[in-house]
Amino acid sequence: MANLKEIRNRITSVSSTMQITSAMKMVSAAKLKKAQDAITAMRPYADKLTELLQNLSASLEGDCGSIYASNRTVNRVLVVAITSNRGLCGAFNSNILKQSTNLVENIYAGKQVDFMAIGKKANDFLKKRYNVISNHNGIFDDLTFDNVSEIAKVLMEKFSKGEYDRIDIVYNKFKNAATQLVMTEQFLPILPLEGEEGSNSDYMFEPSKAEIVEQLIPKSLKTQLYKAIRDSFASEHGARMTAMHKATDNAKELRDQLKLTYNKARQAAITNEILEIVGGAEALNN
C-alpha cells in the first residue's frame, strides 16, 4: 500500500485536475450558448435559400447552364475536413478523421483525393498521410461570413477550372450538447435541384429566372460552407462541455476513492503505533 505522503500528493493532483476540468466545462458552456444561438438562427435562412433556389430552378427549362452544376467523371476529389484547433473534446475530432480516412480508402478508392484542412487537428493528422493543399486554422479566430466566403471562392474556382471533379465537406452537425452527427455533404457539383412545377407561376421576375439562379448559386454555396463551419463550431463546444463534465465526475470519484484509501492507511498506521506503544509498555512491566 502506498504511504500517506504519496496518497496525499495524488489527492492534491486529482483535486487540481478537477478544478481545471470544471473551469473548462463552464467556459465551453458559455461559448456553446452563443454558438448554438448562431447556428439555430442561421439554419432557417440557409434552408429558405435552398428552397428558393430549388423552386426557381424547377421552373427553368433544361439545365440552368451553371458551371457549378456540371457533372464530370470523378477522378480527382477534394475533401474539406472541418475539425477544431484544440483537443479535449472527446471523439469530436477523431470521428472526422476516421470519416476522412474512410473516404480515401473505401468511397474514393483508386482516385486522387486531396484535402483542405479547416482546423489544426485535421491538418496535423492528414498532412502526415495525404496531400493537404491548404490549411485554414485562423478561421475560428474571426468566424464571419465574409471570411468563410473567401474559402468558398477558392473551392468554386478550383472546381470551375477543372482541378477537381468533386468537392465534399466532412463536418460535425450540431444536434445538442451531447450529440454531434458526422456529415459528408457534396459541395460541388451542386446537387440536382428539384421543386414543384409552376410553383412560381404567379410571380414576375426581374431579371430573368436564369439570371437570378446564377446569382443565387454562389450565394448558396458560400452559405452552405458557412453553415457547416458554424455547425462544427457549436458541436466542438458541446463536445468539450460534455467531455469536461465527464472528466470532472471521474476526477471526483477518483478523489473520493483516494480519500477513503488515505483514511484506511492512516487508521492502520495509528493502530500500529498504538500496538507498538502497548507492546513496549508490556515489555517494561515484565
Coordinates of N, CA and C in Angstrom, one line a residue, residues 8-248:
R8 N -1.6 11.6 -0.3 CA -1.9 13.0 -0.2 C -1.5 13.7 -1.5
N9 N -0.4 13.4 -2.0 CA 0.0 14.1 -3.3 C -0.9 13.7 -4.4
R10 N -1.4 12.5 -4.5 CA -2.3 12.1 -5.5 C -3.6 12.8 -5.3
I11 N -4.1 12.9 -4.1 CA -5.4 13.6 -3.8 C -5.3 15.1 -4.3
T12 N -4.1 15.7 -4.0 CA -3.9 17.1 -4.4 C -3.9 17.3 -5.9
S13 N -3.2 16.3 -6.5 CA -3.1 16.3 -8.0 C -4.5 16.2 -8.7
V14 N -5.3 15.2 -8.2 CA -6.6 14.9 -8.7 C -7.5 16.1 -8.5
S15 N -7.4 16.7 -7.3 CA -8.3 17.9 -7.0 C -7.9 19.1 -7.9
S16 N -6.7 19.3 -8.2 CA -6.3 20.3 -9.1 C -6.8 20.1 -10.5
T17 N -6.7 18.8 -11.0 CA -7.3 18.4 -12.3 C -8.8 18.7 -12.3
M18 N -9.5 18.3 -11.3 CA -10.9 18.5 -11.2 C -11.3 20.0 -11.3
Q19 N -10.5 20.9 -10.7 CA -10.8 22.3 -10.8 C -10.6 22.8 -12.2
I20 N -9.6 22.3 -12.9 CA -9.3 22.7 -14.3 C -10.4 22.2 -15.2
T21 N -10.8 20.9 -15.1 CA -11.9 20.4 -16.0 C -13.2 21.1 -15.7
S22 N -13.5 21.4 -14.5 CA -14.7 22.1 -14.1 C -14.7 23.5 -14.7
A23 N -13.6 24.2 -14.7 CA -13.5 25.5 -15.3 C -13.7 25.5 -16.8
M24 N -13.0 24.5 -17.4 CA -13.2 24.3 -18.9 C -14.6 24.0 -19.3
K25 N -15.3 23.2 -18.4 CA -16.7 22.9 -18.7 C -17.5 24.2 -18.7
M26 N -17.3 25.1 -17.7 CA -18.1 26.3 -17.6 C -17.8 27.2 -18.8
V27 N -16.5 27.3 -19.2 CA -16.1 28.2 -20.3 C -16.8 27.7 -21.6
S28 N -16.8 26.3 -21.8 CA -17.4 25.8 -23.0 C -18.9 26.0 -23.0
A29 N -19.5 25.9 -21.8 CA -20.9 26.1 -21.7 C -21.3 27.5 -22.1
A30 N -20.5 28.5 -21.7 CA -20.8 29.8 -22.1 C -20.6 30.1 -23.6
K31 N -19.5 29.5 -24.2 CA -19.3 29.6 -25.6 C -20.3 28.9 -26.4
L32 N -20.8 27.7 -25.9 CA -21.8 26.9 -26.6 C -23.1 27.7 -26.8
K33 N -23.5 28.5 -25.8 CA -24.8 29.2 -25.8 C -24.7 30.2 -27.0
K34 N -23.6 30.9 -27.2 CA -23.5 31.8 -28.3 C -23.5 31.1 -29.6
A35 N -22.7 30.0 -29.7 CA -22.5 29.3 -31.0 C -23.8 28.6 -31.3
Q36 N -24.5 28.1 -30.3 CA -25.8 27.4 -30.6 C -26.8 28.4 -31.1
D37 N -26.9 29.6 -30.5 CA -27.8 30.6 -31.0 C -27.5 31.0 -32.4
A38 N -26.2 31.1 -32.8 CA -25.8 31.5 -34.1 C -26.3 30.5 -35.2
I39 N -26.0 29.2 -34.9 CA -26.4 28.2 -35.9 C -27.9 28.0 -36.0
T40 N -28.6 28.1 -34.8 CA -30.0 28.0 -34.8 C -30.7 29.1 -35.6
A41 N -30.1 30.3 -35.5 CA -30.7 31.4 -36.2 C -30.4 31.3 -37.7
M42 N -29.3 30.7 -38.1 CA -28.9 30.6 -39.5 C -29.6 29.6 -40.3
R43 N -29.9 28.5 -39.6 CA -30.5 27.3 -40.4 C -31.8 27.7 -41.2
P44 N -32.7 28.4 -40.6 CA -33.9 28.8 -41.4 C -33.6 29.6 -42.6
Y45 N -32.6 30.5 -42.5 CA -32.2 31.3 -43.7 C -31.6 30.4 -44.8
A46 N -30.7 29.5 -44.3 CA -30.0 28.6 -45.3 C -31.0 27.7 -46.0
D47 N -31.9 27.1 -45.2 CA -33.0 26.2 -45.7 C -33.9 27.0 -46.7
K48 N -34.2 28.2 -46.4 CA -35.1 29.0 -47.2 C -34.4 29.4 -48.5
L49 N -33.1 29.7 -48.4 CA -32.3 30.0 -49.6 C -32.3 28.8 -50.6
T50 N -32.1 27.6 -50.0 CA -32.1 26.4 -50.8 C -33.4 26.1 -51.4
E51 N -34.5 26.3 -50.6 CA -35.8 26.1 -51.2 C -36.1 27.1 -52.3
L52 N -35.7 28.4 -52.1 CA -36.0 29.3 -53.2 C -35.2 29.0 -54.5
L53 N -34.0 28.5 -54.3 CA -33.2 28.1 -55.5 C -33.8 26.9 -56.2
Q54 N -34.3 26.0 -55.4 CA -35.0 24.8 -56.0 C -36.3 25.2 -56.7
N55 N -37.0 26.1 -56.1 CA -38.3 26.5 -56.8 C -38.0 27.2 -58.1
L56 N -37.0 28.1 -58.1 CA -36.7 28.8 -59.3 C -36.2 27.8 -60.4
S57 N -35.3 27.0 -60.0 CA -34.6 26.1 -60.9 C -35.6 25.1 -61.5
A58 N -36.6 24.7 -60.7 CA -37.6 23.7 -61.2 C -38.4 24.2 -62.3
S59 N -38.6 25.5 -62.4 CA -39.4 26.1 -63.4 C -38.6 26.5 -64.7
L60 N -37.3 26.3 -64.6 CA -36.5 26.5 -65.8 C -36.5 25.4 -66.7
E61 N -36.4 25.6 -68.0 CA -36.4 24.6 -69.0 C -35.0 24.1 -69.2
G62 N -34.7 22.8 -69.0 CA -33.4 22.3 -69.2 C -32.4 22.7 -68.1
D63 N -31.2 22.6 -68.4 CA -30.1 22.9 -67.4 C -30.0 24.4 -67.3
C64 N -29.7 24.9 -66.1 CA -29.6 26.3 -65.9 C -28.3 26.8 -66.4
G65 N -27.4 25.9 -66.9 CA -26.2 26.4 -67.5 C -25.1 26.7 -66.6
S66 N -25.2 26.5 -65.3 CA -24.2 26.9 -64.3 C -23.0 25.9 -64.4
I67 N -21.8 26.5 -64.4 CA -20.6 25.7 -64.4 C -20.5 24.9 -63.2
Y68 N -21.1 25.3 -62.1 CA -21.0 24.6 -60.8 C -22.0 23.4 -60.8
A69 N -22.8 23.3 -61.8 CA -23.7 22.1 -61.8 C -23.2 21.0 -62.8
S70 N -22.0 21.2 -63.4 CA -21.6 20.3 -64.4 C -21.0 19.0 -63.8
N71 N -21.6 17.9 -64.2 CA -21.2 16.6 -63.6 C -20.2 16.0 -64.6
R72 N -19.0 15.7 -64.0 CA -17.9 15.1 -64.7 C -17.5 13.7 -64.2
T73 N -16.8 13.0 -64.9 CA -16.3 11.7 -64.4 C -15.4 12.0 -63.2
V74 N -15.7 11.4 -62.1 CA -14.9 11.7 -60.9 C -13.6 10.9 -60.8
N75 N -12.5 11.7 -61.0 CA -11.2 11.2 -60.9 C -10.4 11.9 -59.9
R76 N -10.7 13.2 -59.7 CA -10.0 14.0 -58.7 C -11.0 14.5 -57.7
V77 N -10.7 14.3 -56.4 CA -11.7 14.7 -55.4 C -10.9 15.6 -54.3
L78 N -11.6 16.6 -53.9 CA -11.1 17.4 -52.8 C -12.1 17.3 -51.6
V79 N -11.5 16.9 -50.5 CA -12.3 16.8 -49.3 C -12.0 17.9 -48.3
V80 N -13.0 18.7 -47.9 CA -12.8 19.7 -46.9 C -13.1 19.1 -45.5
A81 N -12.1 18.9 -44.7 CA -12.3 18.3 -43.4 C -12.3 19.4 -42.3
I82 N -13.4 19.5 -41.6 CA -13.5 20.5 -40.6 C -13.4 20.0 -39.2
T83 N -12.4 20.3 -38.5 CA -12.2 19.9 -37.1 C -12.0 21.2 -36.2
S84 N -11.4 21.0 -35.0 CA -11.1 22.1 -34.1 C -9.6 22.4 -34.1
N85 N -9.2 23.5 -33.5 CA -7.8 23.7 -33.3 C -7.3 23.1 -32.0
R86 N -8.2 22.8 -31.1 CA -7.8 22.2 -29.8 C -8.5 20.9 -29.5
G87 N -7.9 20.1 -28.6 CA -8.4 18.8 -28.3 C -9.3 18.9 -27.0
L88 N -9.3 17.8 -26.2 CA -10.1 17.7 -25.0 C -11.6 17.9 -25.3
C89 N -12.0 17.3 -26.4 CA -13.5 17.3 -26.7 C -14.0 16.0 -27.2
G90 N -13.5 14.9 -26.5 CA -14.0 13.6 -26.7 C -13.6 13.1 -28.1
A91 N -14.6 12.5 -28.8 CA -14.4 11.9 -30.1 C -14.7 12.9 -31.2
F92 N -14.8 14.1 -30.9 CA -15.2 15.1 -31.9 C -14.3 15.1 -33.1
N93 N -13.0 15.2 -32.9 CA -12.1 15.3 -34.0 C -11.8 13.9 -34.6
S94 N -11.7 12.9 -33.8 CA -11.3 11.6 -34.3 C -12.4 11.1 -35.2
N95 N -13.7 11.4 -35.0 CA -14.8 11.0 -35.9 C -14.6 11.5 -37.3
I96 N -14.2 12.8 -37.3 CA -14.0 13.4 -38.6 C -12.8 12.8 -39.4
L97 N -11.8 12.6 -38.6 CA -10.5 12.0 -39.2 C -10.8 10.5 -39.7
K98 N -11.6 9.8 -38.9 CA -12.0 8.4 -39.4 C -12.8 8.5 -40.7
Q99 N -13.7 9.4 -40.7 CA -14.6 9.5 -41.9 C -13.7 10.0 -43.1
S100 N -12.8 10.9 -42.9 CA -11.9 11.3 -44.0 C -11.1 10.2 -44.5
T101 N -10.6 9.3 -43.6 CA -9.8 8.2 -44.0 C -10.6 7.2 -44.7
N102 N -11.9 7.0 -44.3 CA -12.8 6.1 -45.0 C -13.1 6.5 -46.4
L103 N -13.2 7.8 -46.6 CA -13.4 8.3 -48.0 C -12.3 8.0 -48.9
V104 N -11.1 8.1 -48.4 CA -9.9 7.8 -49.2 C -9.8 6.3 -49.5
E105 N -10.0 5.5 -48.5 CA -9.7 4.1 -48.6 C -10.8 3.3 -49.2
N106 N -12.0 3.8 -49.0 CA -13.2 3.0 -49.5 C -14.0 3.7 -50.5
I107 N -14.6 4.9 -50.2 CA -15.5 5.5 -51.1 C -14.8 6.0 -52.4
Y108 N -13.7 6.5 -52.3 CA -12.9 7.0 -53.4 C -11.7 6.3 -53.7
A109 N -11.7 5.0 -53.4 CA -10.5 4.1 -53.6 C -10.1 4.2 -55.1
G110 N -8.8 4.3 -55.3 CA -8.3 4.4 -56.7 C -8.3 5.7 -57.3
K111 N -8.9 6.7 -56.6 CA -9.0 8.1 -57.2 C -8.0 9.0 -56.5
Q112 N -7.7 10.1 -57.1 CA -6.8 11.1 -56.5 C -7.7 11.9 -55.5
V113 N -7.3 11.8 -54.2 CA -8.0 12.5 -53.1 C -7.1 13.5 -52.4
D114 N -7.4 14.8 -52.5 CA -6.7 15.8 -51.7 C -7.5 16.4 -50.6
F115 N -6.9 17.1 -49.7 CA -7.7 17.6 -48.6 C -7.4 19.1 -48.4
M116 N -8.5 19.8 -48.0 CA -8.3 21.1 -47.4 C -8.7 21.1 -46.0
A117 N -7.8 21.4 -45.1 CA -8.0 21.3 -43.6 C -8.5 22.6 -43.1
I118 N -9.6 22.5 -42.3 CA -10.1 23.7 -41.6 C -10.0 23.3 -40.1
G119 N -9.0 23.7 -39.4 CA -8.8 23.2 -38.0 C -7.4 22.6 -37.9
K120 N -6.7 22.9 -36.8 CA -5.4 22.4 -36.6 C -5.3 20.9 -36.5
K121 N -6.3 20.3 -35.9 CA -6.3 18.8 -35.7 C -6.4 18.1 -37.0
A122 N -7.2 18.6 -37.9 CA -7.2 18.0 -39.3 C -5.9 18.1 -40.0
N123 N -5.3 19.3 -39.9 CA -4.1 19.5 -40.7 C -2.9 18.6 -40.1
D124 N -2.8 18.5 -38.8 CA -1.8 17.7 -38.1 C -1.9 16.3 -38.5
F125 N -3.1 15.8 -38.6 CA -3.3 14.3 -38.9 C -3.1 14.0 -40.3
L126 N -3.8 14.8 -41.2 CA -3.9 14.5 -42.6 C -2.6 14.7 -43.4
K127 N -1.8 15.8 -43.0 CA -0.6 16.1 -43.7 C 0.4 15.0 -43.6
K128 N 0.3 14.2 -42.6 CA 1.3 13.1 -42.5 C 1.0 11.9 -43.4
R129 N -0.3 11.9 -43.9 CA -0.7 10.7 -44.7 C -1.1 11.1 -46.1
Y130 N -1.7 12.3 -46.3 CA -2.2 12.6 -47.6 C -1.8 14.0 -48.0
N131 N -2.2 14.4 -49.2 CA -1.8 15.8 -49.7 C -2.8 16.8 -49.2
V132 N -2.4 17.7 -48.4 CA -3.2 18.8 -47.9 C -2.9 20.1 -48.6
I133 N -3.8 20.6 -49.5 CA -3.5 21.7 -50.3 C -3.4 23.0 -49.6
S134 N -4.2 23.1 -48.5 CA -4.2 24.4 -47.7 C -4.8 24.1 -46.3
N135 N -4.5 25.0 -45.4 CA -4.9 24.9 -44.0 C -5.5 26.2 -43.5
H136 N -6.6 26.2 -42.9 CA -7.3 27.4 -42.5 C -7.6 27.4 -41.0
N137 N -6.5 27.3 -40.2 CA -6.7 27.3 -38.7 C -7.3 28.6 -38.2
G138 N -6.9 29.7 -38.8 CA -7.3 31.0 -38.2 C -8.7 31.4 -38.4
I139 N -9.5 30.6 -39.2 CA -10.9 31.0 -39.4 C -11.7 31.1 -38.2
F140 N -11.4 30.3 -37.1 CA -12.1 30.3 -35.9 C -11.8 31.5 -35.0
D141 N -10.7 32.2 -35.3 CA -10.4 33.4 -34.6 C -11.3 34.5 -34.9
D142 N -11.8 34.5 -36.2 CA -12.8 35.5 -36.6 C -13.8 34.9 -37.6
L143 N -14.7 34.1 -37.0 CA -15.6 33.4 -37.8 C -16.8 34.2 -38.3
T144 N -16.6 34.8 -39.5 CA -17.6 35.6 -40.1 C -17.9 35.1 -41.5
F145 N -19.1 35.5 -42.1 CA -19.5 35.0 -43.4 C -18.5 35.5 -44.5
D146 N -18.0 36.7 -44.3 CA -17.0 37.2 -45.3 C -15.8 36.4 -45.4
N147 N -15.2 36.0 -44.2 CA -14.0 35.2 -44.2 C -14.2 33.8 -44.7
V148 N -15.4 33.2 -44.4 CA -15.7 31.9 -45.0 C -15.9 32.0 -46.5
S149 N -16.5 33.1 -46.9 CA -16.8 33.3 -48.4 C -15.5 33.2 -49.2
E150 N -14.4 33.7 -48.6 CA -13.1 33.7 -49.3 C -12.7 32.2 -49.6
I151 N -12.9 31.4 -48.6 CA -12.6 29.9 -48.7 C -13.5 29.3 -49.8
A152 N -14.8 29.7 -49.7 CA -15.7 29.1 -50.7 C -15.4 29.5 -52.1
K153 N -14.9 30.8 -52.3 CA -14.5 31.2 -53.6 C -13.3 30.4 -54.1
V154 N -12.4 30.0 -53.3 CA -11.3 29.2 -53.7 C -11.8 27.8 -54.2
L155 N -12.7 27.3 -53.4 CA -13.3 26.0 -53.8 C -14.0 26.0 -55.1
M156 N -14.8 27.1 -55.3 CA -15.5 27.2 -56.5 C -14.6 27.4 -57.7
E157 N -13.5 28.2 -57.5 CA -12.5 28.4 -58.6 C -11.8 27.1 -59.0
K158 N -11.5 26.3 -58.0 CA -10.8 25.1 -58.3 C -11.7 24.1 -59.1
F159 N -13.0 24.1 -58.7 CA -13.9 23.3 -59.5 C -14.2 23.8 -60.9
S160 N -14.3 25.1 -61.0 CA -14.6 25.7 -62.3 C -13.5 25.5 -63.3
K161 N -12.2 25.5 -62.8 CA -11.1 25.3 -63.6 C -10.8 23.9 -63.9
G162 N -11.6 23.0 -63.3 CA -11.4 21.6 -63.6 C -10.3 20.9 -62.8
E163 N -9.8 21.6 -61.8 CA -8.8 20.9 -60.9 C -9.3 19.7 -60.2
Y164 N -10.6 19.8 -59.8 CA -11.3 18.7 -59.1 C -12.6 18.5 -59.7
D165 N -13.0 17.2 -59.8 CA -14.3 16.8 -60.3 C -15.4 16.8 -59.3
R166 N -15.0 16.7 -58.0 CA -16.0 16.7 -56.9 C -15.4 17.2 -55.7
I167 N -16.1 18.0 -54.9 CA -15.7 18.5 -53.6 C -16.7 18.2 -52.5
D168 N -16.2 17.5 -51.5 CA -17.1 17.1 -50.4 C -16.7 17.9 -49.1
I169 N -17.6 18.0 -48.2 CA -17.4 18.6 -46.9 C -17.7 17.6 -45.8
V170 N -16.7 17.4 -44.9 CA -16.9 16.5 -43.8 C -16.9 17.3 -42.5
Y171 N -17.9 17.2 -41.7 CA -18.0 18.0 -40.5 C -19.0 17.4 -39.5
N172 N -19.0 17.9 -38.3 CA -19.9 17.5 -37.3 C -21.1 18.4 -37.2
K173 N -22.3 17.9 -37.4 CA -23.5 18.7 -37.4 C -24.0 18.7 -35.9
F174 N -24.3 19.9 -35.5 CA -24.8 20.1 -34.1 C -26.2 19.6 -33.9
K175 N -26.5 18.7 -33.0 CA -27.8 18.3 -32.6 C -28.1 18.8 -31.2
N176 N -27.3 18.5 -30.3 CA -27.4 19.0 -28.9 C -26.0 18.9 -28.3
A177 N -25.9 19.3 -27.0 CA -24.6 19.4 -26.4 C -24.0 18.0 -26.3
A178 N -24.8 17.0 -26.2 CA -24.2 15.6 -26.1 C -24.1 14.8 -27.4
T179 N -24.7 15.4 -28.5 CA -24.8 14.6 -29.7 C -24.4 15.4 -30.9
Q180 N -23.4 14.9 -31.6 CA -22.9 15.5 -32.9 C -23.0 14.5 -34.0
L181 N -23.5 14.8 -35.1 CA -23.6 13.9 -36.2 C -22.6 14.1 -37.3
V182 N -21.8 13.1 -37.6 CA -20.8 13.3 -38.7 C -21.5 13.3 -40.0
M183 N -21.3 14.4 -40.8 CA -21.9 14.6 -42.0 C -20.9 14.6 -43.2
T184 N -21.2 14.0 -44.3 CA -20.5 14.2 -45.5 C -21.4 14.7 -46.6
E185 N -21.2 16.0 -46.9 CA -22.1 16.7 -47.9 C -21.3 17.0 -49.2
Q186 N -22.0 16.8 -50.3 CA -21.5 17.1 -51.6 C -21.6 18.6 -51.8
F187 N -20.4 19.3 -51.9 CA -20.4 20.7 -52.1 C -20.5 21.1 -53.6
L188 N -19.7 20.5 -54.4 CA -19.6 20.7 -55.8 C -19.4 19.3 -56.5
P189 N -20.1 19.1 -57.7 CA -21.1 19.9 -58.3 C -22.3 20.0 -57.5
I190 N -23.1 21.1 -57.7 CA -24.3 21.2 -56.9 C -25.3 20.1 -57.2
L191 N -26.0 19.6 -56.2 CA -27.0 18.5 -56.4 C -28.1 18.9 -57.3
P192 N -28.7 18.0 -58.0 CA -29.8 18.3 -58.9 C -30.9 19.0 -58.1
L193 N -31.4 20.1 -58.6 CA -32.4 20.9 -57.9 C -33.8 20.5 -58.3
E194 N -34.6 20.2 -57.4 CA -35.9 19.7 -57.6 C -36.9 20.6 -57.0
G195 N -38.1 20.7 -57.6 CA -39.2 21.5 -57.0 C -40.5 21.3 -57.7
E196 N -41.5 21.9 -57.2 CA -42.8 21.7 -57.8 C -43.0 22.6 -59.1
E197 N -43.4 21.9 -60.1 CA -43.6 22.6 -61.4 C -44.7 23.8 -61.2
G198 N -44.4 24.9 -61.7 CA -45.3 26.0 -61.7 C -45.5 26.7 -60.4
S199 N -44.6 26.4 -59.4 CA -44.8 27.0 -58.1 C -44.6 28.5 -58.1
N200 N -43.9 29.0 -59.1 CA -43.7 30.5 -59.2 C -44.5 31.1 -60.3
S201 N -45.5 30.5 -60.8 CA -46.3 31.0 -61.9 C -47.0 32.3 -61.6
D202 N -47.2 32.6 -60.4 CA -47.9 33.9 -60.0 C -46.9 35.1 -59.8
Y203 N -45.6 34.9 -60.1 CA -44.7 35.9 -59.8 C -44.0 36.4 -61.1
M204 N -43.6 37.6 -61.1 CA -42.9 38.2 -62.2 C -41.4 38.4 -61.7
F205 N -40.5 38.0 -62.6 CA -39.1 38.1 -62.2 C -38.3 39.1 -63.0
E206 N -37.5 39.9 -62.3 CA -36.6 40.8 -63.0 C -35.3 40.8 -62.2
P207 N -34.2 40.4 -62.8 CA -34.1 40.0 -64.2 C -34.7 38.6 -64.4
S208 N -34.3 37.8 -65.4 CA -34.9 36.6 -65.7 C -34.6 35.5 -64.6
K209 N -35.4 34.5 -64.6 CA -35.2 33.4 -63.6 C -33.8 32.8 -63.7
A210 N -33.3 32.6 -64.9 CA -32.0 32.0 -65.1 C -30.9 32.9 -64.5
E211 N -31.0 34.2 -64.7 CA -30.0 35.1 -64.1 C -30.1 35.1 -62.6
I212 N -31.3 35.0 -62.0 CA -31.4 35.0 -60.6 C -30.8 33.7 -60.0
V213 N -31.0 32.6 -60.7 CA -30.4 31.3 -60.3 C -28.9 31.4 -60.3
E214 N -28.4 32.0 -61.4 CA -26.9 32.1 -61.5 C -26.3 33.0 -60.4
Q215 N -27.1 33.9 -59.8 CA -26.6 34.7 -58.7 C -26.8 34.0 -57.4
L216 N -27.8 33.2 -57.3 CA -28.1 32.5 -56.1 C -27.2 31.4 -55.8
I217 N -26.7 30.7 -56.9 CA -25.8 29.5 -56.7 C -24.6 29.9 -55.9
P218 N -23.8 30.9 -56.3 CA -22.6 31.2 -55.5 C -23.0 31.6 -54.0
K219 N -24.1 32.3 -53.9 CA -24.5 32.7 -52.5 C -24.9 31.5 -51.7
S220 N -25.6 30.5 -52.4 CA -26.0 29.3 -51.7 C -24.8 28.5 -51.3
L221 N -23.7 28.4 -52.2 CA -22.5 27.6 -51.8 C -21.8 28.2 -50.7
K222 N -21.7 29.5 -50.7 CA -21.0 30.2 -49.5 C -21.8 30.0 -48.2
T223 N -23.1 30.0 -48.3 CA -23.9 29.8 -47.1 C -23.8 28.4 -46.6
Q224 N -23.7 27.4 -47.6 CA -23.6 26.0 -47.2 C -22.3 25.8 -46.4
L225 N -21.2 26.3 -46.9 CA -19.9 26.2 -46.2 C -19.9 26.9 -44.9
Y226 N -20.5 28.1 -44.8 CA -20.5 28.8 -43.6 C -21.4 28.1 -42.5
K227 N -22.5 27.5 -43.0 CA -23.3 26.7 -42.1 C -22.6 25.5 -41.5
A228 N -21.8 24.8 -42.4 CA -21.1 23.6 -42.0 C -20.0 24.0 -40.9
I229 N -19.3 25.1 -41.1 CA -18.3 25.6 -40.1 C -19.0 26.0 -38.9
R230 N -20.1 26.7 -39.0 CA -20.8 27.1 -37.8 C -21.4 25.9 -37.0
D231 N -21.8 24.9 -37.7 CA -22.3 23.6 -37.1 C -21.1 23.0 -36.3
S232 N -20.0 22.9 -37.0 CA -18.8 22.3 -36.4 C -18.4 23.1 -35.1
F233 N -18.4 24.4 -35.2 CA -18.0 25.3 -34.1 C -18.9 25.0 -32.9
A234 N -20.2 25.0 -33.1 CA -21.1 24.7 -32.0 C -20.9 23.3 -31.5
S235 N -20.7 22.3 -32.4 CA -20.5 20.9 -31.9 C -19.2 20.8 -31.1
E236 N -18.2 21.6 -31.5 CA -16.9 21.5 -30.7 C -17.2 21.9 -29.2
H237 N -17.9 23.0 -29.0 CA -18.1 23.4 -27.6 C -19.0 22.5 -26.9
G238 N -20.0 21.9 -27.6 CA -20.9 20.9 -27.0 C -20.1 19.7 -26.6
A239 N -19.3 19.2 -27.5 CA -18.5 18.0 -27.2 C -17.5 18.3 -26.1
R240 N -16.9 19.4 -26.0 CA -15.9 19.7 -25.0 C -16.6 19.9 -23.6
M241 N -17.8 20.5 -23.6 CA -18.5 20.7 -22.4 C -18.9 19.3 -21.8
T242 N -19.4 18.4 -22.7 CA -19.7 17.1 -22.2 C -18.5 16.3 -21.8
A243 N -17.4 16.4 -22.5 CA -16.2 15.7 -22.1 C -15.6 16.2 -20.8
M244 N -15.7 17.5 -20.6 CA -15.1 18.0 -19.3 C -16.1 17.7 -18.1
H245 N -17.4 17.6 -18.4 CA -18.3 17.2 -17.4 C -18.0 15.8 -16.9
K246 N -17.8 14.9 -17.9 CA -17.5 13.5 -17.5 C -16.1 13.4 -16.8
A247 N -15.2 14.2 -17.3 CA -13.8 14.2 -16.7 C -13.9 14.7 -15.2
T248 N -14.7 15.7 -15.0 CA -14.9 16.2 -13.6 C -15.5 15.2 -12.7

